[in-house]
Coordinates of C-alpha atoms and ligand atoms in Angstrom, one line a residue:
M212 CA 31.0 128.8 421.5
I213 CA 30.7 132.3 422.1
L214 CA 27.9 133.7 419.7
N215 CA 26.9 130.3 418.8
L216 CA 23.4 131.7 417.3
A217 CA 20.7 130.1 415.0
T218 CA 21.6 131.2 410.9
H219 CA 20.9 134.6 410.8
R220 CA 17.9 135.8 408.8
A221 CA 20.0 138.2 406.4
S222 CA 20.4 136.9 403.4
S223 CA 20.7 138.4 399.7
S224 CA 16.9 138.0 399.1
C225 CA 14.8 141.0 400.1
V226 CA 11.7 139.9 400.7
L227 CA 10.6 141.1 403.9
D228 CA 7.5 140.6 405.8
G229 CA 5.9 142.4 408.4
A230 CA 4.7 145.6 406.4
S231 CA 1.2 145.6 407.0
P232 CA -1.0 148.4 407.0
G233 CA -1.7 150.6 410.4
S234 CA -4.2 150.5 412.2
A235 CA -7.0 153.8 413.6
G236 CA -6.5 155.6 410.4
L237 CA -2.8 156.0 410.2
S238 CA -0.4 155.2 407.3
I239 CA 2.9 154.1 406.7
R240 CA 4.7 155.9 404.0
L241 CA 7.3 157.3 402.6
M242 CA 7.9 160.6 403.1
D243 CA 7.3 163.5 401.2
T244 CA 8.8 166.8 401.5
R245 CA 5.9 168.6 402.5
D246 CA 6.0 166.5 405.6
A247 CA 9.6 168.0 406.7
L248 CA 7.6 170.4 409.0
S249 CA 6.0 167.9 410.8
V250 CA 8.3 165.7 411.1
T251 CA 10.3 168.9 412.6
R252 CA 7.9 168.9 415.6
L253 CA 7.7 165.4 416.1
F254 CA 11.2 166.1 416.9
R255 CA 10.9 168.8 419.1
K256 CA 8.1 167.3 421.0
V257 CA 10.3 163.9 421.7
Y258 CA 13.6 165.3 422.5
G259 CA 12.9 168.7 423.0
F260 CA 16.0 170.5 421.9
T261 CA 18.9 167.7 422.6
Y262 CA 18.9 166.1 419.5
P263 CA 22.1 166.2 418.1
I264 CA 21.2 166.6 414.3
R265 CA 20.8 169.5 413.6
Y266 CA 19.2 169.3 410.5
M267 CA 16.0 167.3 412.3
Y268 CA 15.2 170.7 413.1
D269 CA 15.1 172.7 410.3
P270 CA 12.1 172.2 407.7
V271 CA 14.0 173.8 404.7
R272 CA 17.0 171.8 405.5
L273 CA 15.4 168.5 406.1
S274 CA 13.0 169.1 403.0
G275 CA 16.1 170.0 400.7
M276 CA 17.7 166.6 402.3
I277 CA 14.6 165.0 401.1
A278 CA 14.4 166.3 397.7
A279 CA 18.0 165.6 397.1
G280 CA 17.7 162.1 398.1
R281 CA 20.2 162.2 401.0
I282 CA 18.3 160.4 403.5
R283 CA 14.8 158.7 403.0
S284 CA 12.1 158.4 405.6
A285 CA 9.4 156.6 406.6
V286 CA 6.5 158.6 408.1
T287 CA 3.5 157.3 410.3
V288 CA 0.8 159.5 409.2
T289 CA -2.5 160.3 410.7
G290 CA -5.8 160.6 408.6
E291 CA -5.0 164.8 408.1
E292 CA -1.3 163.8 407.6
R293 CA 0.2 165.1 410.6
V294 CA 3.4 162.7 411.2
V295 CA 3.6 160.9 414.8
G296 CA 6.3 158.5 413.7
H297 CA 9.9 158.8 411.6
C298 CA 12.5 156.5 410.7
A299 CA 15.3 157.5 408.1
L300 CA 17.1 155.4 405.9
V301 CA 21.2 157.6 404.9
D302 CA 23.7 156.7 402.0
R303 CA 26.4 157.0 404.0
R304 CA 28.4 156.7 400.6
D305 CA 30.6 153.4 401.2
G306 CA 28.5 151.3 400.8
L307 CA 26.3 151.2 403.6
A308 CA 23.0 152.3 404.3
A309 CA 22.2 153.6 408.1
I310 CA 19.1 153.0 409.2
G311 CA 18.0 156.2 412.6
M312 CA 16.2 158.7 413.8
A313 CA 13.3 156.6 414.6
L314 CA 10.8 158.2 416.8
V315 CA 6.9 157.7 417.5
D316 CA 5.0 160.0 419.1
P317 CA 4.2 159.1 422.7
E318 CA 0.3 158.9 422.0
Y319 CA 1.2 156.4 419.2
R320 CA 3.5 153.9 420.8
H321 CA 3.5 150.2 420.7
S322 CA 1.2 149.6 417.9
E323 CA 4.8 148.2 415.9
Y324 CA 4.8 151.7 413.6
N325 CA 8.0 151.7 414.4
T326 CA 8.7 147.9 413.7
R327 CA 6.4 148.4 410.1
M328 CA 8.5 151.4 409.4
V329 CA 11.9 149.7 409.6
V330 CA 10.3 147.1 407.7
L331 CA 9.4 149.6 404.7
L332 CA 13.2 151.8 405.0
A333 CA 15.0 147.9 404.9
N334 CA 12.9 146.8 401.7
E335 CA 13.8 150.3 400.0
A336 CA 17.5 149.4 401.1
C337 CA 17.2 145.9 399.5
R338 CA 16.5 147.7 395.8
G339 CA 19.4 149.8 396.2
T340 CA 22.9 148.5 396.0
F341 CA 24.0 148.1 399.7
S342 CA 26.4 145.3 401.0
G343 CA 24.5 146.3 404.3
I344 CA 23.0 148.4 406.5
C345 CA 24.0 149.8 410.1
S346 CA 22.0 150.6 412.7
A347 CA 22.4 152.6 416.3
V348 CA 20.0 151.6 419.2
M349 CA 20.2 153.3 422.6
T350 CA 19.7 150.6 425.4
A351 CA 17.4 152.5 427.9
Q352 CA 14.8 150.4 426.1
V353 CA 14.8 147.5 424.2
Y354 CA 11.8 148.5 421.7
A355 CA 13.9 149.9 419.0
Q356 CA 16.7 146.4 419.0
R357 CA 13.0 144.0 418.9
A358 CA 11.8 146.2 415.7
G359 CA 15.4 145.6 414.1
R360 CA 15.8 141.9 415.4
H361 CA 12.2 141.6 413.1
V362 CA 14.3 142.7 410.2
G363 CA 17.3 140.1 410.8
F364 CA 20.2 142.6 412.4
R365 CA 22.3 141.4 414.3
R366 CA 25.0 143.4 416.9
V367 CA 28.1 144.0 416.5
A368 CA 29.5 146.7 419.2
L369 CA 28.3 148.5 422.4
V370 CA 29.9 151.7 422.8
V371 CA 28.8 152.7 426.0
G372 CA 28.0 156.3 427.2
R373 CA 27.6 157.4 424.1
I374 CA 24.2 159.8 424.1
S375 CA 25.1 162.0 426.9
A376 CA 23.1 163.0 429.9
G377 CA 21.5 166.3 428.7
R378 CA 19.6 164.4 425.8
T379 CA 16.0 164.2 426.9
Y380 CA 13.6 161.8 425.8
D381 CA 9.6 162.7 425.9
G382 CA 10.6 166.0 428.4
V383 CA 12.6 163.2 430.8
S384 CA 16.3 163.2 431.1
R385 CA 18.1 159.6 432.6
G386 CA 20.4 162.3 433.9
R387 CA 23.5 159.5 432.9
R388 CA 25.1 158.9 429.4
I389 CA 23.5 156.5 427.8
S390 CA 24.8 153.0 425.9
V391 CA 24.3 152.5 422.1
A392 CA 24.3 149.2 420.4
Y393 CA 25.4 148.8 416.7
G394 CA 23.6 146.3 414.7
Y395 CA 24.5 144.8 411.2
L396 CA 22.4 143.7 408.6
R397 CA 24.0 141.8 405.7
L398 CA 23.4 142.0 401.9
E399 CA 24.9 141.8 399.2
D400 CA 28.4 141.6 400.3
H401 CA 30.4 139.0 399.0
D402 CA 34.1 140.8 400.3
E403 CA 36.0 137.9 401.4
A404 CA 39.0 139.7 401.9
S405 CA 42.1 138.9 405.1
I406 CA 41.5 141.0 408.1
Y407 CA 44.1 141.5 411.0
P408 CA 42.7 141.3 414.3
P409 CA 44.8 141.6 417.4
R410 CA 45.2 137.9 418.3
H411 CA 43.5 138.5 422.0
H412 CA 40.2 139.8 420.4
R413 CA 40.6 137.4 417.5
E414 CA 38.1 134.3 418.4
F415 CA 35.4 137.2 419.9
I416 CA 35.4 138.9 416.3
E417 CA 35.6 136.0 414.7
A418 CA 32.4 135.1 416.3
I419 CA 30.9 138.4 415.6
L420 CA 31.9 138.5 412.4
R421 CA 30.4 135.2 411.7
N422 CA 27.2 135.7 413.5
A423 CA 26.4 139.0 411.7
G424 CA 27.0 136.7 408.3
V425 CA 30.0 138.6 407.5
K426 CA 32.6 135.9 406.1
R427 CA 36.3 137.6 405.9
R428 CA 40.0 135.4 406.1
L429 CA 41.3 136.1 409.3
S430 CA 45.3 136.4 409.0
D431 CA 47.8 136.1 411.6
P432 CA 49.7 140.2 412.0
R433 CA 52.8 138.4 411.4
A434 CA 51.9 137.1 408.0
G435 CA 50.6 140.5 406.8
A436 CA 53.0 143.1 405.3
S437 CA 54.5 145.9 407.2
C438 CA 53.5 148.9 408.2
P439 CA 51.1 149.6 404.9
H440 CA 51.5 153.5 404.4
D441 CA 52.1 155.4 401.5
G442 CA 52.9 158.6 402.7
D443 CA 55.0 160.3 405.8
W444 CA 52.0 161.0 407.8
S445 CA 49.5 158.8 409.0
A446 CA 45.6 159.3 407.8
I447 CA 43.7 160.2 410.9
H448 CA 39.9 161.8 411.0
V449 CA 38.1 163.1 414.0
K450 CA 34.4 164.2 414.1
A451 CA 33.3 165.6 417.3
T452 CA 29.5 165.7 418.0
P453 CA 29.9 168.5 420.7
G454 CA 26.0 168.3 421.4
D455 CA 26.7 164.6 422.7
D456 CA 29.8 165.4 424.4
R457 CA 31.7 162.7 421.9
A458 CA 33.9 162.5 419.2
T459 CA 35.1 159.5 417.2
I460 CA 38.8 159.3 415.8
E461 CA 39.1 157.3 412.3
V462 CA 42.6 155.8 412.1
H463 CA 42.3 155.2 407.8
R464 CA 46.0 154.7 407.9
Y465 CA 48.6 154.0 409.8
C466 CA 52.4 155.6 409.8
T467 CA 55.0 156.0 412.6
D468 CA 53.3 159.5 413.6
T469 CA 49.9 157.6 414.9
F470 CA 50.2 156.9 419.3
T471 CA 52.0 160.4 418.7
R472 CA 49.1 162.2 417.2
V473 CA 46.1 160.6 418.9
R474 CA 47.4 161.3 421.8
R475 CA 47.6 164.5 420.6
I476 CA 44.0 164.9 419.5
M477 CA 42.6 163.4 422.5
R478 CA 44.5 165.7 425.3
A479 CA 42.7 168.3 422.5
L480 CA 39.3 166.6 423.2
L481 CA 39.9 165.8 426.9
A482 CA 40.5 169.1 427.3
R483 CA 36.7 170.4 425.9
N484 CA 35.7 167.7 428.2
V485 CA 34.5 165.3 426.2
E486 CA 32.9 162.9 428.0
Q487 CA 33.3 159.5 425.3
V488 CA 35.4 159.0 422.4
V489 CA 35.2 155.7 420.4
L490 CA 38.5 154.6 418.2
L491 CA 38.3 153.2 414.8
L492 CA 41.2 151.3 413.9
P493 CA 41.4 149.5 410.2
L494 CA 41.5 145.6 410.4
S495 CA 41.9 145.2 406.4
Q496 CA 45.1 146.5 408.1
A497 CA 48.4 144.1 409.6
L498 CA 48.8 146.9 411.8
T499 CA 46.1 146.8 413.7
A500 CA 46.3 143.3 415.4
V501 CA 49.4 145.5 417.4
A502 CA 48.5 149.1 417.2
T503 CA 45.1 147.8 419.7
G504 CA 47.3 146.3 422.8
E505 CA 49.2 149.4 423.1
F506 CA 45.6 152.1 422.8
E507 CA 44.4 149.2 425.2
R508 CA 47.6 150.4 427.2
R509 CA 46.2 154.2 426.9
G510 CA 43.1 153.5 428.1
F511 CA 41.1 152.5 425.0
F512 CA 39.0 149.2 424.9
F513 CA 36.8 146.9 423.0
A514 CA 33.8 147.9 421.9
G515 CA 33.2 145.4 418.6
V516 CA 33.5 145.3 415.3
L517 CA 31.7 147.7 412.2
P518 CA 31.3 146.0 409.4
R519 CA 32.6 147.9 406.3
C520 CA 32.5 151.4 408.0
G521 CA 34.4 154.1 405.6
I522 CA 37.6 153.0 406.9
G523 CA 36.0 149.3 405.8
D524 CA 35.6 146.8 408.4
A525 CA 36.4 148.2 412.0
L526 CA 37.4 147.3 415.2
V527 CA 36.5 149.5 417.7
L528 CA 37.6 151.3 420.7
Q529 CA 36.1 153.5 423.1
Y530 CA 37.5 155.7 425.9
L531 CA 35.2 157.8 428.8
N532 CA 36.5 160.9 430.2
G533 CA 35.2 160.4 434.1
V534 CA 32.2 158.7 433.2
S535 CA 31.7 155.4 434.9
I536 CA 28.7 153.0 433.4
D537 CA 26.1 151.3 435.4
Y538 CA 26.2 147.9 433.1
D539 CA 22.5 147.2 434.7
D540 CA 21.2 150.3 432.7
I541 CA 22.1 148.0 429.7
L542 CA 18.8 146.4 429.0
V543 CA 19.1 143.6 425.8
A544 CA 17.0 142.4 423.7
S545 CA 19.2 139.4 422.3
E546 CA 21.8 137.0 423.2
D547 CA 24.2 138.3 420.7
L548 CA 24.3 141.9 422.6
A549 CA 24.6 140.3 425.8
E550 CA 27.5 138.0 425.1
I551 CA 28.7 142.2 423.5
K552 CA 27.6 143.6 426.6
A553 CA 29.8 140.7 428.8
Y554 CA 32.9 141.2 426.7
V555 CA 32.9 144.8 426.6
R556 CA 32.1 145.0 430.7
Q557 CA 35.1 142.3 431.2
H558 CA 37.3 145.0 429.6
D559 CA 36.4 147.9 430.5
P560 CA 39.2 150.1 432.4
G561 CA 36.2 151.9 435.1
V562 CA 35.0 148.5 436.0
N563 CA 38.4 146.6 436.7
S564 CA 39.5 149.6 438.9
E565 CA 36.2 149.6 440.8
K566 CA 36.3 145.8 441.5
H567 CA 39.9 146.3 442.5
C568 CA 39.2 149.0 444.9
R569 CA 36.8 147.0 446.4
R570 CA 38.8 144.2 447.3
S571 CA 41.5 146.8 448.3
Ligands
COA104 C1 11.9 153.2 420.3 C2 10.3 153.4 419.7 C3 10.8 154.3 418.3 C4 9.1 152.7 419.6 O1 7.9 152.3 419.1 P1 7.0 151.9 418.8 O2 6.1 152.1 417.5 O3 6.0 151.9 420.0 O4 7.5 150.5 418.5 P2 7.1 149.1 418.2 O5 5.7 149.4 418.8 O6 7.2 148.9 416.5 O7 7.4 148.1 419.3 C5 9.3 147.5 418.7 C6 9.4 146.2 420.0 O8 9.4 146.8 420.8 C7 8.0 145.9 422.2 N1 7.5 146.4 423.1 C8 6.7 148.3 422.6 N2 6.0 148.3 423.9 C9 6.8 147.4 424.8 C10 6.3 147.2 425.9 N3 5.6 148.7 426.8 N4 6.7 146.9 426.7 C11 7.1 145.9 426.3 N5 7.8 145.9 424.7 C12 7.3 146.7 423.8 C13 6.9 145.4 420.7 O9 6.3 144.6 421.2 C14 8.2 145.1 419.5 O10 8.6 143.8 419.7 P3 8.0 142.9 419.1 O11 8.7 143.2 417.8 O12 9.3 141.6 420.0 O13 6.9 142.4 419.3 C15 9.6 154.7 420.7 O14 9.6 154.1 422.1 C16 10.1 156.3 421.2 O15 10.0 156.5 420.1 N6 10.8 156.3 421.9 C17 11.8 157.7 422.0 C18 12.5 158.0 421.1 C19 13.4 156.2 421.0 O16 14.0 155.9 422.2 N7 13.8 156.2 419.7 C20 14.7 155.0 419.7 C21 15.7 155.5 419.2 S1 17.4 154.1 418.9

C-alpha cells in the first residue's frame, strides 16, 4: 500500500522534545526587534540578494513585522548577540502557521541549531490556535527536511523547479531550478469535511492525507452537487513571485469561465517568461474532481495536496515552462517524500515525452 508509514507523531499534544540549550556560548531564543539588522546581514551573507522575500533585507520593515506579531522568529545568537541562525513562523491567517526562512551561518552549521529553532517555533505554534503548520523546504540538500522530521512533519507535495536557478546559497548558484517539498504538521484539525479528489489520483491523495493525519471524507464527484458557484465569474487569484520567476494561481470558486480565465492568465504569465506555475484547486468543490483531468490535458501535472491552505484543502498541480527536471537532483530524507517524488515523476509530461523521444 502506498505511504503505509508508522503512525504519525503529530498529535494534539504539544510536548515536543529536543529543545536543548545551545553550545559554545550560543543561545536560541525568540527574536527581538533589536535583532533585525543582524538577521538581515545573515540573509545577505547566505543568499546575497537572491532571496525573494524582500523584507528579509529591510531591518526597519522586519522589526515592524516582529513588533506587530506578523511573524515570530527564532534566532541563534552568539555571546555578542550576533545572529547566526534564523527561522520564522508566520500566521497565514487561514488557521495555519507557516514555518520557514531557515538559515544558519555556514560557520555554525551541523550543530543542530536549525533543528532546535524549528522545535522552539513548533512549540510556539502549539500554544496558538493553529490547526496545523505547513512548511516548504528546498530539496538540494536534506538537512531542512531532517529538522522537520524531528517535530513530526509529514510530506504532502513536491513542486518541482519552484526556486529560481539564479538563487545563490553561500555565494554559489546551483545553475538550475530547485524543487521544493511541502510538509504538514497536524495540530488541532477536527474537520472531517467531504473532499472530491479526481478519481485517477484518489488512492494517492487518500494515502497522503492519512499519512499526514488529516481525516476527510472522500466523496465521489457524482455524489457532489453541480457547479457550486454563486456568481457569474470564477474567483481566481494570481500571485507572481518575480524574484523566483514563478507564480501561483488559486481557484477559489469555479464558474463556466474557469478554463478560459486560467488559459488567459497562463498566456500572460508565459509571456513574462514565468518558468514555474502552481495551480491550487479546492478539494471541497466537486468540480475539482472533473476539472483536474482537463488541466492535465493542458500540461499541468500532479504535485500533491496542501491541507487547509488559503482555499481550504487544495489539490496542487504544477506547470513547467521550458524547464526540464533532473529528478536525481531531488534529495529526499523520508519514505513519504520518496513516494511522492516517484508519483510526481511518473506524471510529469516532460519526463514522459523524453522517454518517448528516446524510444522513437
Ligand atoms: C539548512 C540549514 C538551515 C541547516 O542548518 P543546520 O543548523 O546545519 O542543521 P542541523 O544541524 O539542525 O541539521 C539538521 C539535520 O541535518 C543533518 N545534517 C547536518 N549536516 C549534515 C551533513 N553534513 N551530512 C549529513 N547530515 C547532516 C543533521 O544531522 C540533522 O539530521 P538528524 O535530525 O537526522 O540528526 C543550513 O544548512 C543552511 O542555512 N543552509 C543554507 C540555506 C538553506 O538551504 N536553508 C533551508 C531552506 S529550506
